[in-house]
Coordinates of C-alpha atoms and ligand atoms in Angstrom, one line a residue:
X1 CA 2.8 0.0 -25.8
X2 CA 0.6 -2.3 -28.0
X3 CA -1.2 -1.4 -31.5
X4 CA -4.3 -1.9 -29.5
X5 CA -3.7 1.1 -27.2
X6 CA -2.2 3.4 -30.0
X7 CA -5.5 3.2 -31.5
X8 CA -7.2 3.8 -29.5
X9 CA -5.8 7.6 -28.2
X10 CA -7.9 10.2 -29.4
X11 CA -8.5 13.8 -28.5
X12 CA -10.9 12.8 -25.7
X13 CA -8.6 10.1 -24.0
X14 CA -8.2 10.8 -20.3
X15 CA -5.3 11.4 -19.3
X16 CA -3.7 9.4 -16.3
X17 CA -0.1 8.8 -14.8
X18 CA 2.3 8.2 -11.9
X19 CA 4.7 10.5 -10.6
X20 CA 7.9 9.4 -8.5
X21 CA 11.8 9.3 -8.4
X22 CA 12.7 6.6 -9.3
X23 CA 10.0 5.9 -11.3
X24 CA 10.8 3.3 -14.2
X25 CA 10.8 0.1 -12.3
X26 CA 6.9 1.2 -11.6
X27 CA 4.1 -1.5 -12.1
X28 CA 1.4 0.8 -12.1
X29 CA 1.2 1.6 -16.1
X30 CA 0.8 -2.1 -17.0
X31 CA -1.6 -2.7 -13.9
X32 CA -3.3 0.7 -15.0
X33 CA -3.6 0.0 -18.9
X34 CA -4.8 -3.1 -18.6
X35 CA -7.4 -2.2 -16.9
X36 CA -8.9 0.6 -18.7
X37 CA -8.0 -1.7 -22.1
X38 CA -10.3 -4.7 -20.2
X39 CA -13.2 -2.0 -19.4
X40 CA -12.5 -0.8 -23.1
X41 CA -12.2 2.9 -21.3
X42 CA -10.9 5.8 -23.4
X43 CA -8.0 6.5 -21.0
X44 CA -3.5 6.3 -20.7
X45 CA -1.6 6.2 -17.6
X46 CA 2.0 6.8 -18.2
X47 CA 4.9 6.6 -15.6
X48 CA 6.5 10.5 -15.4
X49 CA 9.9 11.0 -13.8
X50 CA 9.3 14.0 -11.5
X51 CA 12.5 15.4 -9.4
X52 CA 11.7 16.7 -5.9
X53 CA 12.7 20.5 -7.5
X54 CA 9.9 19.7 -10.1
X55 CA 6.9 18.8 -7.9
X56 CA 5.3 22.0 -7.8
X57 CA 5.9 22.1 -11.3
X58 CA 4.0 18.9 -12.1
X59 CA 1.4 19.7 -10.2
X60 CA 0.6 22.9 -11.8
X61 CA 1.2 20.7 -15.0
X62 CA -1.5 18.2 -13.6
X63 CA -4.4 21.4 -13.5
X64 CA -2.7 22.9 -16.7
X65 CA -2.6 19.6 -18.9
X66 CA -6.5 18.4 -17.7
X67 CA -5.1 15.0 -16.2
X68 CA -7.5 13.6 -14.6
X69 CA -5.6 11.8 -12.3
X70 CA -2.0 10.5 -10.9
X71 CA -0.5 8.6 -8.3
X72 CA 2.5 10.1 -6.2
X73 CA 4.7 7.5 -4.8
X74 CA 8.4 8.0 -3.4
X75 CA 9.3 10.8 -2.3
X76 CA 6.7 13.2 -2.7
X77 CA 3.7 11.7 -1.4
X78 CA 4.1 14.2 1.5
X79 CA 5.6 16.9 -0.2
X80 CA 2.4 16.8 -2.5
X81 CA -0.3 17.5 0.1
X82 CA 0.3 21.3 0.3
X83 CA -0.4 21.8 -3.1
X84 CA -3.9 20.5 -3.6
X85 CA -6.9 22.2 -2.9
X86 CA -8.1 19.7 -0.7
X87 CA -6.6 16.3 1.7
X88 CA -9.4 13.4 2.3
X89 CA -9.4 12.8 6.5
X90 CA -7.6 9.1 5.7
X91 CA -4.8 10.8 4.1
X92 CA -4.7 13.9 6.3
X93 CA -4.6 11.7 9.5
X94 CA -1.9 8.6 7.8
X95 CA 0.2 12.5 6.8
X96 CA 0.5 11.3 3.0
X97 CA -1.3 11.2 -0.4
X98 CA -0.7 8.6 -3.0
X99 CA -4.1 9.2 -5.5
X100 CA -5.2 12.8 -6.5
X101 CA -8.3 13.0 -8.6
X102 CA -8.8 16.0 -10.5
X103 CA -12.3 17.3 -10.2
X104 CA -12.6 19.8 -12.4
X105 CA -10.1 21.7 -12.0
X106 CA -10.1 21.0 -7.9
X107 CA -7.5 18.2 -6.8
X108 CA -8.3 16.1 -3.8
X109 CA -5.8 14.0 -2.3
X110 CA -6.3 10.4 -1.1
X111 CA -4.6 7.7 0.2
X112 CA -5.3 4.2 -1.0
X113 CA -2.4 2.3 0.7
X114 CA -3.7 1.7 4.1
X115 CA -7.1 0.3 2.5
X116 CA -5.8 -1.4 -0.1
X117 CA -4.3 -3.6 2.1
X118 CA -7.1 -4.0 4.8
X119 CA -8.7 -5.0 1.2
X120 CA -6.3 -7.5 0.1
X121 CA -5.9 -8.4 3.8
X122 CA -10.0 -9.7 4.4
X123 CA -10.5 -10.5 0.5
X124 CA -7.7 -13.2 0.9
X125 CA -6.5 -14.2 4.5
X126 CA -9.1 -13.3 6.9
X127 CA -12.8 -11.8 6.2
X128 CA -13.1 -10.5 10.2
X129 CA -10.6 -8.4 12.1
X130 CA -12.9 -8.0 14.7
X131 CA -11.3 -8.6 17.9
X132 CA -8.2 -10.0 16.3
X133 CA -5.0 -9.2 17.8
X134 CA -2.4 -7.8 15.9
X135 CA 1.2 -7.6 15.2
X136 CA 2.8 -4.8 13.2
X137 CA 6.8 -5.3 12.8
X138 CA 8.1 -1.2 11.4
X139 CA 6.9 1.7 11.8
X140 CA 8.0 3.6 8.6
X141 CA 5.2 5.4 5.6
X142 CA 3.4 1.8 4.6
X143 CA 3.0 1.0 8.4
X144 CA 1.3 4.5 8.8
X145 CA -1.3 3.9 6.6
X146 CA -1.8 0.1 7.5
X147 CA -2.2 0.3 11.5
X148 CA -4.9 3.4 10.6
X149 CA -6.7 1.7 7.9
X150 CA -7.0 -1.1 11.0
X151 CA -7.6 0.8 13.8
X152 CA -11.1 0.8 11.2
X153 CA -12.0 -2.7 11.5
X154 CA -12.1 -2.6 15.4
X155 CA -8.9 -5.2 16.3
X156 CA -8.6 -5.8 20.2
X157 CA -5.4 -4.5 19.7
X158 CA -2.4 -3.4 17.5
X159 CA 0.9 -3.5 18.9
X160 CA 3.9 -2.3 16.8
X161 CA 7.4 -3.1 17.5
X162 CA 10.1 -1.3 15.3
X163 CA 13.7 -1.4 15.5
X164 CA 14.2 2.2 16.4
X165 CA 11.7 2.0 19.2
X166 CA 11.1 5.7 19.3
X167 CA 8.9 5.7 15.8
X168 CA 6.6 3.0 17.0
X169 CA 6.2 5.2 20.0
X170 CA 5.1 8.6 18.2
X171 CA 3.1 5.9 15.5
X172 CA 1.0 4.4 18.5
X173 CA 0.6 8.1 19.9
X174 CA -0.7 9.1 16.6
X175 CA -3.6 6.6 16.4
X176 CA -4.2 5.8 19.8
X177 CA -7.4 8.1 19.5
X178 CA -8.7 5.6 16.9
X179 CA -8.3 2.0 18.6
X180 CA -6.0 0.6 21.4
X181 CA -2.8 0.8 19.5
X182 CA 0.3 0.1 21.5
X183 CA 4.2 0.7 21.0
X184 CA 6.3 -2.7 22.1
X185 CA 10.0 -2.9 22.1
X186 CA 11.3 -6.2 20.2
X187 CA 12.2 -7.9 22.8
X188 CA 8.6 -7.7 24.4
X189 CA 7.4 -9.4 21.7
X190 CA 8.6 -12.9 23.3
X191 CA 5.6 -12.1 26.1
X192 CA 2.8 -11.9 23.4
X193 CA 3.7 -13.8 21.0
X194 CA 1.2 -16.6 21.7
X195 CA -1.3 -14.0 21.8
X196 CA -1.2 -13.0 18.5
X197 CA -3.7 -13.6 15.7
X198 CA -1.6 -12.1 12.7
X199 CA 1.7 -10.7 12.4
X200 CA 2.2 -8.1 9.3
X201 CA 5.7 -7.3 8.3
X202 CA 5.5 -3.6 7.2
X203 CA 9.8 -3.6 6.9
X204 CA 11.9 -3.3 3.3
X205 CA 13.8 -7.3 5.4
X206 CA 13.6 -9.7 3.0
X207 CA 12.6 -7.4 -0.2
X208 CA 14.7 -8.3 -3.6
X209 CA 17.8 -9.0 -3.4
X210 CA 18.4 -9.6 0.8
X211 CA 15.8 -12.4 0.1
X212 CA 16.9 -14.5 3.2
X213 CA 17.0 -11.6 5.3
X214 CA 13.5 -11.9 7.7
X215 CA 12.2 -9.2 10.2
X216 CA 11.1 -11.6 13.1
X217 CA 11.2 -15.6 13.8
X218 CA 8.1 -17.1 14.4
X219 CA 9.4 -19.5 17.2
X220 CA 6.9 -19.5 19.9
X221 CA 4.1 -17.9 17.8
X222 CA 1.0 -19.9 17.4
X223 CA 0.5 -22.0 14.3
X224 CA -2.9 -20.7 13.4
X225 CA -1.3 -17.7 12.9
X226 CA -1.5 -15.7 9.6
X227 CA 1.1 -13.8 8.2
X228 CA 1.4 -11.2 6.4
X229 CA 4.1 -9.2 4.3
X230 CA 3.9 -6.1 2.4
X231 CA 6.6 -7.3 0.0
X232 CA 5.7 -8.6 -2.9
X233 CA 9.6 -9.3 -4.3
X234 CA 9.3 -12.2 -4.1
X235 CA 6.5 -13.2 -3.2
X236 CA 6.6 -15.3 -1.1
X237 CA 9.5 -13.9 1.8
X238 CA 12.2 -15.7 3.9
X239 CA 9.3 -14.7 6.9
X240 CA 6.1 -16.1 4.4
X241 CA 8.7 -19.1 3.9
X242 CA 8.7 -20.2 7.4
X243 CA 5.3 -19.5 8.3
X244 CA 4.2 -21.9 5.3
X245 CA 6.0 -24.5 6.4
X246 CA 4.8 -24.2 9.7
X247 CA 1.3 -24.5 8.4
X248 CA 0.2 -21.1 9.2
X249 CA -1.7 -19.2 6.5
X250 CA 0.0 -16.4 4.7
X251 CA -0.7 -13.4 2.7
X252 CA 2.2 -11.3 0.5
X253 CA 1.7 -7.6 -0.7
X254 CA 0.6 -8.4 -4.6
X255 CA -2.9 -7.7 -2.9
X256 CA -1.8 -4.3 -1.7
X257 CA -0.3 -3.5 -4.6
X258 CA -3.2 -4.4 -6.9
X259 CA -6.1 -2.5 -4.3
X260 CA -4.7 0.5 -3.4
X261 CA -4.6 0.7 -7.7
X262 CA -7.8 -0.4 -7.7
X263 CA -9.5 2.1 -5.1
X264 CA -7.4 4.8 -7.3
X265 CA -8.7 3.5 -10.3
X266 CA -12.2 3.7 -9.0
X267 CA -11.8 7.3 -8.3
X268 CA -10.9 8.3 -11.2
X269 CA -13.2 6.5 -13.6
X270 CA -16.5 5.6 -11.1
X271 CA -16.0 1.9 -12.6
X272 CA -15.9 -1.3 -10.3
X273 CA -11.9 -2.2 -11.3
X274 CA -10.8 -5.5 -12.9
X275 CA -9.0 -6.4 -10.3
X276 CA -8.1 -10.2 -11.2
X277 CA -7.4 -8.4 -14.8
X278 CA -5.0 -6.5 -12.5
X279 CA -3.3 -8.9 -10.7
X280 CA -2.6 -10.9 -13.4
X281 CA -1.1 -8.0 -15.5
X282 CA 1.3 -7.7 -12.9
X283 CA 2.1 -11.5 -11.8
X284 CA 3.1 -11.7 -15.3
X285 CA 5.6 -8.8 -15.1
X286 CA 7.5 -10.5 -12.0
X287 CA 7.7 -14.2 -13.1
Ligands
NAP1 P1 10.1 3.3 5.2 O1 9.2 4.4 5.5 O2 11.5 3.6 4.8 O3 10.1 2.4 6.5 C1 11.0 1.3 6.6 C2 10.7 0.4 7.8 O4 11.6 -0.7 7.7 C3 11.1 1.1 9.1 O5 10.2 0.7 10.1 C4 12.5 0.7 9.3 O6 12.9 0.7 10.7 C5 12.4 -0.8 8.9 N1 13.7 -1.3 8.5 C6 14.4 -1.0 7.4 N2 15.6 -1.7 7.4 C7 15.6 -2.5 8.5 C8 16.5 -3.5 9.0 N3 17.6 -3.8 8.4 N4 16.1 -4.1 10.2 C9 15.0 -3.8 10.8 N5 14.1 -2.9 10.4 C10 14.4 -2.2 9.2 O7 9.5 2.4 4.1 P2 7.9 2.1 3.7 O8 7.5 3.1 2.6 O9 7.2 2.1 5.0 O10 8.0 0.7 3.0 C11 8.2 -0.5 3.8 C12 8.1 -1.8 3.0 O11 6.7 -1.9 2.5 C13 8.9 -1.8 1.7 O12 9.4 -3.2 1.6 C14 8.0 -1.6 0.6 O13 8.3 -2.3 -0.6 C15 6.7 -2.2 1.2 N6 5.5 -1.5 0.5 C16 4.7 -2.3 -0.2 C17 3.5 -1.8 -0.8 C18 2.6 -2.7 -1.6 O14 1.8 -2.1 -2.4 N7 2.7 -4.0 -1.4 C19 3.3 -0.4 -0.6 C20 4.1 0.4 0.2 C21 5.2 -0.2 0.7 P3 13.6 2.0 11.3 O15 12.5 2.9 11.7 O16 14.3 1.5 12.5 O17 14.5 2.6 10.3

């Protein structure tokens, strides 16, 4: 913690934080402080260590303590919804909160994944998903929130593929009522593959350290393709490797990363967020 932020707590500071287990190899304090520092807002987000025993706990601790807001990552960001007074529809639909703002005294729950991506997704690959076809590879949390985020930008279609076939299946059957989203198995994926406008790699293949592992080849797929990862270590994937020497365009999950803080930050504080302040902050930390 810099001199610069020390001085700047006072009695009034608002009170911020993350909540997870694990929790120390979290980003979201530097992204976070750096943010509020650029804005010169009176305000601290601290990373808290929070077993799954402790969540109600915390919680309580959240409306006791005055925070004024926290993120909830892994594992409670289900667990959590239960004990706030209220669950936005995004959240309540993708089944998980990772922002709850603290409105006096009242938590709401929101999730900021799914539309910090579509966010990252339009502000640096592609500004229209309009008709665009998609390709979703895993069907796990992230995916949940990314296929109904979306479903909200009016694709032609969304197909996901996942290797245990049976959670792409209840996914699709989840948000069918919001757009024409389809379960494929893998293999089926060699019949539209020229079809597809952008394929998004919602899978943990190829994240730090299995860094030459990749989800899908791109044999056969159109080179005016873009592809996307949600990984962000590294940066750029075994998959993002291949699809830029391809030529296709490609997009890695920094963006994600730094939106769905910066919808959360927005919440709490009403303020546009800094996001290049943000992205930085961060692109520092992994180099
Ligand atoms: P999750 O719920 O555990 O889902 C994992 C997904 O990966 C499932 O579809 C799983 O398939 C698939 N998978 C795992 N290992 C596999 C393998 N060896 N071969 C094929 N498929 C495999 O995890 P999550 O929370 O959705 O996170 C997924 C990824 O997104 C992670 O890499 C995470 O870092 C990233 N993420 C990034 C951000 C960001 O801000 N950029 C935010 C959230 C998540 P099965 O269903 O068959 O197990």
């Amino acid at each position: 913690m810099g001199d610069h932020l020390v001085n700047r707590i006072s009695s009034e500071t608002m009170l911020l934080g993350v909540i997870g287990d694990p929790i120390r190899q979290s980003k979201s304090p530097l992204m976070h402080n750096s943010a509020l520092q650029a804005l010169g807002l009176d305000g601290v987000y601290t990373a808290m260590h929070v077993l799954p025993d402790k969540l109600e706990d915390a919680i309580r601790g959240v409306r006791a303590l005055g925070y004024r807001g926290i993120n909830v990552t892994i594992p409670h960001k289900l667990d959590v919804m239960p004990l706030l007074d209220e669950v936005d529809k995004g959240a309540r639909v993708i089944g998980a909160v990772n922002t709850i703002v603290n409105d006096n005294g009242k938590l709401i729950g929101y999730n900021t994944d799914g539309i910090g991506y579509v966010r990252s997704l339009r502000e640096e690959a592609e500004s229209d998903l309009r008709g665009k076809r998609i390709l979703v590879i895993g069907a796990g949390g992230a995916a949940r929130g990314i296929v109904y985020a979306l479903t909200q930008e009016s694709p032609e279609v969304i197909w996901i593929a996942n290797r245990t076939v049976e959670r792409a299946v209840e996914l699709a059957a989840d948000l069918q009522s919001y757009g024409n989203v389809q379960a494929i198995e893998l293999e089926r994926i060699l019949d539209i593959r020229s079809n597809v406008d952008i394929v998004i790699n919602t899978t943990s293949v190829g994240m730090f350290p299995h860094v030459d592992a990749s989800p899908l080849s791109l044999e056969g797929f159109r080179t005016d393709l873009i592809v996307s990862d949600l990984i962000y270590n590294p940066l750029e994937t075994a998959i993002l490797r291949e699809a830029r020497l391809r030529g296709s365009r490609t997009h890695c999950g920094l963006g994600m990363f730094v939106y769905q803080g910066a919808y959360a930050f927005e919440y709490w504080t009403g303020r546009a967020a800094p996001v290049e302040v943000m992205r930085q902050a961060v692109l520092q930390s992994l180099k």
